[in-house]
């Protein structure tokens, strides 16, 4: 793991955008694995700016999103599909057929999960996987558990996750309790991984991810096994690493 500590959210977002942009420049038809949430909003803003300035194009890029709430239609404003369109896709020249988000309304969830894993296989795997991290150490929606779930699967969201994500909903009762998420094999299969975190709320998870043992109780710890991971964090998320 290569750990990069930057001053604040803005610096983290700019640096992450540079890393992603360089991936796109090196391989214009690259496959990007993408998260939603508060962490990547700034990065997506920076990427949109770079696109508008003519520095990068998404015309050959494939995007594979990590997860989607189960039960939400793609047009629902709380869905991750909607989030991605609002924050990135509708502002750049990515082709509709190259956008992939799990279908939260799938009737046959198992078939949807297999379809999603097959997409990852068909596009030749993920070149660069961007990740956030949950306060409980989840990546994608791989929640703490007894074992690492390898494939795309339906997840019961942890109470902490529902609580953390309730800030995007009118009330906590409105937060979906389940999601479809890429599994750990899908994430570790990426050639390169860039995990970002900011703020003191993430400091404990970051500390455990880097210094703790590899355990499914803290899913992000599995990244210790990957040969090419950048952990890009701000000073507050890095607070416990300095002690
Ligand atoms: C979202 C995802 C999650 C988030 C994590 C952090 O697609 O996969 O793992 O990255 O919950 O969320 P924020 O960035 O909102 O703190």
Short mmCIF file of C-alpha atoms and ligand atoms in Angstrom, two decimals:
data_model
loop_
_atom_site.label_atom_id
_atom_site.label_comp_id
_atom_site.label_asym_id
_atom_site.label_seq_id
_atom_site.Cartn_x
_atom_site.Cartn_y
_atom_site.Cartn_z
CA UNK A 1 0.00 0.00 0.00
CA UNK A 2 1.25 3.45 -0.82
CA UNK A 3 -0.11 6.00 1.61
CA UNK A 4 -0.46 9.62 0.50
CA UNK A 5 -1.54 12.14 3.09
CA UNK A 6 -2.80 15.47 1.81
CA UNK A 7 -4.04 18.56 3.58
CA UNK A 8 -7.77 18.45 3.06
CA UNK A 9 -10.72 17.31 0.99
CA UNK A 10 -9.93 19.66 -1.86
CA UNK A 11 -6.33 18.46 -2.15
CA UNK A 12 -7.52 14.84 -1.99
CA UNK A 13 -10.07 15.40 -4.73
CA UNK A 14 -7.55 17.13 -7.02
CA UNK A 15 -4.88 14.46 -6.51
CA UNK A 16 -7.38 11.63 -7.11
CA UNK A 17 -8.63 13.33 -10.26
CA UNK A 18 -5.04 13.53 -11.56
CA UNK A 19 -4.50 9.82 -10.94
CA UNK A 20 -7.75 8.94 -12.73
CA UNK A 21 -7.02 11.37 -15.57
CA UNK A 22 -3.58 9.87 -16.09
CA UNK A 23 -5.19 6.42 -16.29
CA UNK A 24 -7.54 7.73 -19.00
CA UNK A 25 -4.69 9.37 -20.91
CA UNK A 26 -2.53 6.22 -20.75
CA UNK A 27 -5.43 3.98 -21.75
CA UNK A 28 -8.37 5.91 -23.27
CA UNK A 29 -10.52 2.75 -23.34
CA UNK A 30 -9.89 1.93 -19.70
CA UNK A 31 -12.39 0.45 -17.28
CA UNK A 32 -13.01 2.53 -14.16
CA UNK A 33 -14.63 1.07 -11.06
CA UNK A 34 -16.54 3.86 -9.33
CA UNK A 35 -18.10 4.57 -5.92
CA UNK A 36 -20.79 7.02 -4.85
CA UNK A 37 -21.11 8.94 -1.59
CA UNK A 38 -19.64 12.15 -0.17
CA UNK A 39 -16.03 11.15 -0.68
CA UNK A 40 -15.89 11.10 -4.51
CA UNK A 41 -18.13 14.14 -5.16
CA UNK A 42 -15.13 16.48 -5.32
CA UNK A 43 -13.18 14.11 -7.59
CA UNK A 44 -16.08 13.89 -10.00
CA UNK A 45 -16.29 17.69 -10.04
CA UNK A 46 -12.58 17.88 -10.87
CA UNK A 47 -12.93 15.28 -13.64
CA UNK A 48 -15.83 17.21 -15.17
CA UNK A 49 -13.65 20.34 -15.17
CA UNK A 50 -10.79 18.47 -16.85
CA UNK A 51 -13.21 17.16 -19.45
CA UNK A 52 -14.55 20.67 -20.10
CA UNK A 53 -11.01 21.96 -20.47
CA UNK A 54 -10.34 19.28 -23.10
CA UNK A 55 -7.72 17.47 -21.00
CA UNK A 56 -9.57 14.15 -20.91
CA UNK A 57 -12.36 12.39 -22.79
CA UNK A 58 -14.60 9.60 -21.54
CA UNK A 59 -15.65 8.61 -25.06
CA UNK A 60 -13.98 5.20 -24.79
CA UNK A 61 -14.14 4.79 -21.01
CA UNK A 62 -16.24 2.06 -19.40
CA UNK A 63 -17.65 2.75 -15.92
CA UNK A 64 -18.56 -0.05 -13.55
CA UNK A 65 -20.25 1.15 -10.39
CA UNK A 66 -19.65 -0.67 -7.16
CA UNK A 67 -23.16 -0.89 -5.84
CA UNK A 68 -26.82 0.12 -5.88
CA UNK A 69 -29.58 0.23 -3.28
CA UNK A 70 -31.93 -2.70 -3.62
CA UNK A 71 -35.49 -1.64 -4.37
CA UNK A 72 -34.68 1.74 -5.90
CA UNK A 73 -35.37 2.44 -9.54
CA UNK A 74 -32.54 4.03 -11.51
CA UNK A 75 -34.55 7.25 -11.83
CA UNK A 76 -35.12 7.52 -8.09
CA UNK A 77 -33.14 10.54 -6.88
CA UNK A 78 -31.67 8.53 -4.02
CA UNK A 79 -30.38 5.78 -6.30
CA UNK A 80 -26.69 5.48 -7.04
CA UNK A 81 -27.49 5.37 -10.73
CA UNK A 82 -29.07 8.84 -10.40
CA UNK A 83 -26.13 10.05 -8.27
CA UNK A 84 -23.61 9.04 -10.92
CA UNK A 85 -25.53 10.75 -13.69
CA UNK A 86 -25.88 13.96 -11.67
CA UNK A 87 -22.27 14.12 -10.53
CA UNK A 88 -20.40 12.74 -13.52
CA UNK A 89 -22.01 10.97 -16.46
CA UNK A 90 -24.35 13.69 -17.72
CA UNK A 91 -21.49 16.21 -17.77
CA UNK A 92 -19.02 14.16 -19.83
CA UNK A 93 -18.97 12.28 -23.14
CA UNK A 94 -19.23 8.75 -21.75
CA UNK A 95 -21.36 6.46 -23.93
CA UNK A 96 -24.60 5.18 -22.43
CA UNK A 97 -23.72 1.59 -23.32
CA UNK A 98 -20.49 1.91 -21.34
CA UNK A 99 -22.23 2.84 -18.09
CA UNK A 100 -22.90 -0.04 -15.69
CA UNK A 101 -24.70 0.12 -12.36
CA UNK A 102 -26.42 -2.87 -10.74
CA UNK A 103 -30.19 -2.86 -11.31
CA UNK A 104 -31.75 -2.17 -7.92
CA UNK A 105 -35.15 -3.22 -9.23
CA UNK A 106 -34.05 -6.60 -10.58
CA UNK A 107 -36.71 -9.23 -9.95
CA UNK A 108 -34.22 -12.09 -10.13
CA UNK A 109 -31.45 -10.73 -7.92
CA UNK A 110 -29.23 -13.75 -8.30
CA UNK A 111 -29.38 -13.45 -12.11
CA UNK A 112 -28.61 -9.73 -11.82
CA UNK A 113 -25.55 -10.46 -9.68
CA UNK A 114 -24.27 -13.02 -12.19
CA UNK A 115 -24.98 -10.59 -15.06
CA UNK A 116 -22.91 -7.95 -13.28
CA UNK A 117 -19.95 -10.25 -12.66
CA UNK A 118 -20.10 -11.25 -16.32
CA UNK A 119 -19.93 -7.62 -17.40
CA UNK A 120 -16.71 -7.18 -15.40
CA UNK A 121 -15.31 -10.29 -17.06
CA UNK A 122 -16.46 -9.25 -20.53
CA UNK A 123 -14.82 -5.83 -20.35
CA UNK A 124 -11.56 -7.47 -19.34
CA UNK A 125 -11.57 -6.50 -15.66
CA UNK A 126 -11.25 -3.15 -13.94
CA UNK A 127 -8.14 -1.08 -14.66
CA UNK A 128 -8.57 1.42 -11.84
CA UNK A 129 -10.92 0.89 -8.93
CA UNK A 130 -11.78 4.02 -6.98
CA UNK A 131 -13.04 3.36 -3.44
CA UNK A 132 -14.40 5.17 -0.43
CA UNK A 133 -14.51 3.47 2.95
CA UNK A 134 -17.33 3.13 5.46
CA UNK A 135 -16.89 4.07 9.12
CA UNK A 136 -17.08 0.32 9.79
CA UNK A 137 -14.42 -0.44 7.19
CA UNK A 138 -16.74 -1.54 4.40
CA UNK A 139 -15.69 -1.19 0.77
CA UNK A 140 -18.44 -1.19 -1.82
CA UNK A 141 -21.19 -2.53 0.38
CA UNK A 142 -19.11 -5.44 1.62
CA UNK A 143 -20.07 -5.15 5.25
CA UNK A 144 -18.15 -6.68 8.19
CA UNK A 145 -18.91 -10.38 8.43
CA UNK A 146 -17.62 -13.89 8.94
CA UNK A 147 -15.99 -14.21 5.53
CA UNK A 148 -15.11 -12.20 2.44
CA UNK A 149 -17.98 -12.46 -0.03
CA UNK A 150 -16.21 -12.95 -3.38
CA UNK A 151 -18.92 -12.24 -5.96
CA UNK A 152 -21.58 -9.61 -6.59
CA UNK A 153 -24.30 -10.22 -4.02
CA UNK A 154 -27.31 -8.87 -2.18
CA UNK A 155 -26.25 -7.31 1.12
CA UNK A 156 -28.10 -6.54 4.33
CA UNK A 157 -26.71 -3.12 5.16
CA UNK A 158 -25.11 -2.74 8.58
CA UNK A 159 -26.88 -0.51 11.08
CA UNK A 160 -23.92 1.89 11.07
CA UNK A 161 -24.15 2.17 7.27
CA UNK A 162 -27.88 2.88 7.35
CA UNK A 163 -27.26 5.52 10.03
CA UNK A 164 -24.36 7.09 8.12
CA UNK A 165 -26.30 7.17 4.84
CA UNK A 166 -29.49 8.54 6.40
CA UNK A 167 -28.04 12.03 5.87
CA UNK A 168 -29.04 11.70 2.20
CA UNK A 169 -32.66 10.71 3.03
CA UNK A 170 -35.62 12.54 4.61
CA UNK A 171 -35.52 10.12 7.58
CA UNK A 172 -33.66 6.98 8.62
CA UNK A 173 -36.77 4.89 7.85
CA UNK A 174 -36.40 5.86 4.19
CA UNK A 175 -32.90 4.38 3.82
CA UNK A 176 -33.03 1.06 1.95
CA UNK A 177 -31.82 -1.79 4.15
CA UNK A 178 -30.36 -3.82 1.31
CA UNK A 179 -28.05 -3.25 -1.63
CA UNK A 180 -26.43 -5.10 -4.51
CA UNK A 181 -22.66 -4.86 -4.27
CA UNK A 182 -19.64 -6.08 -6.17
CA UNK A 183 -17.80 -8.65 -4.05
CA UNK A 184 -14.26 -8.69 -2.74
CA UNK A 185 -12.98 -10.74 -5.68
CA UNK A 186 -14.38 -8.11 -8.03
CA UNK A 187 -12.54 -5.36 -6.14
CA UNK A 188 -9.26 -7.22 -5.68
CA UNK A 189 -9.36 -8.19 -9.36
CA UNK A 190 -8.75 -4.55 -10.32
CA UNK A 191 -5.27 -3.83 -11.65
CA UNK A 192 -4.93 -0.72 -9.54
CA UNK A 193 -6.92 0.53 -6.55
CA UNK A 194 -7.26 4.08 -5.25
CA UNK A 195 -8.96 4.35 -1.87
CA UNK A 196 -9.85 7.80 -0.58
CA UNK A 197 -10.97 8.97 2.84
CA UNK A 198 -11.35 12.31 4.56
CA UNK A 199 -12.36 13.52 7.98
CA UNK A 200 -11.84 12.23 11.50
CA UNK A 201 -14.86 9.93 11.25
CA UNK A 202 -12.81 7.69 8.96
CA UNK A 203 -9.59 7.74 11.04
CA UNK A 204 -10.28 4.52 12.97
CA UNK A 205 -11.26 2.55 9.84
CA UNK A 206 -8.15 3.82 8.03
CA UNK A 207 -5.94 2.88 10.96
CA UNK A 208 -7.39 -0.64 11.14
CA UNK A 209 -7.22 -1.07 7.38
CA UNK A 210 -3.50 -0.28 7.29
CA UNK A 211 -2.20 -1.44 10.67
CA UNK A 212 -4.71 -4.11 11.67
CA UNK A 213 -4.83 -7.72 10.63
CA UNK A 214 -6.56 -8.84 7.45
CA UNK A 215 -10.05 -9.81 8.56
CA UNK A 216 -13.56 -9.88 7.08
CA UNK A 217 -14.60 -8.00 10.23
CA UNK A 218 -12.94 -5.00 8.58
CA UNK A 219 -13.43 -5.67 4.86
CA UNK A 220 -11.03 -2.92 3.67
CA UNK A 221 -8.16 -4.73 5.41
CA UNK A 222 -8.19 -7.18 2.50
CA UNK A 223 -6.58 -4.42 0.40
CA UNK A 224 -3.31 -5.21 2.21
CA UNK A 225 -3.16 -8.25 -0.09
CA UNK A 226 -3.36 -6.26 -3.31
CA UNK A 227 -0.07 -5.34 -5.01
CA UNK A 228 -1.04 -1.89 -6.25
CA UNK A 229 -3.09 0.21 -3.82
CA UNK A 230 -2.88 3.94 -3.22
CA UNK A 231 -4.49 5.15 0.00
CA UNK A 232 -5.15 8.84 -0.47
CA UNK A 233 -6.32 10.49 2.74
CA UNK A 234 -6.53 13.90 4.30
CA UNK A 235 -4.76 14.81 7.53
CA UNK A 236 -7.82 14.20 9.67
CA UNK A 237 -8.42 10.70 8.32
CA UNK A 238 -4.71 10.03 8.88
CA UNK A 239 -4.79 11.26 12.49
CA UNK A 240 -4.32 7.85 14.18
CA UNK A 241 -1.51 6.78 11.85
CA UNK A 242 0.76 9.43 13.30
CA UNK A 243 0.49 8.31 16.92
C1 LIG B 1 -20.59 3.78 -2.23
C2 LIG B 1 -19.75 2.79 -1.55
C3 LIG B 1 -19.40 2.94 -0.12
C4 LIG B 1 -18.88 4.33 0.23
C5 LIG B 1 -18.64 4.46 1.74
C6 LIG B 1 -18.20 5.85 2.13
O1 LIG B 1 -20.78 3.45 -3.57
O2 LIG B 1 -19.39 1.83 -2.17
O3 LIG B 1 -18.44 1.98 0.24
O4 LIG B 1 -17.69 4.57 -0.46
O5 LIG B 1 -19.83 4.15 2.43
O6 LIG B 1 -19.24 6.74 1.89
P1 LIG B 1 -19.01 8.32 1.99
O7 LIG B 1 -18.07 8.67 0.91
O8 LIG B 1 -20.38 8.90 1.76
O9 LIG B 1 -18.46 8.56 3.36
#
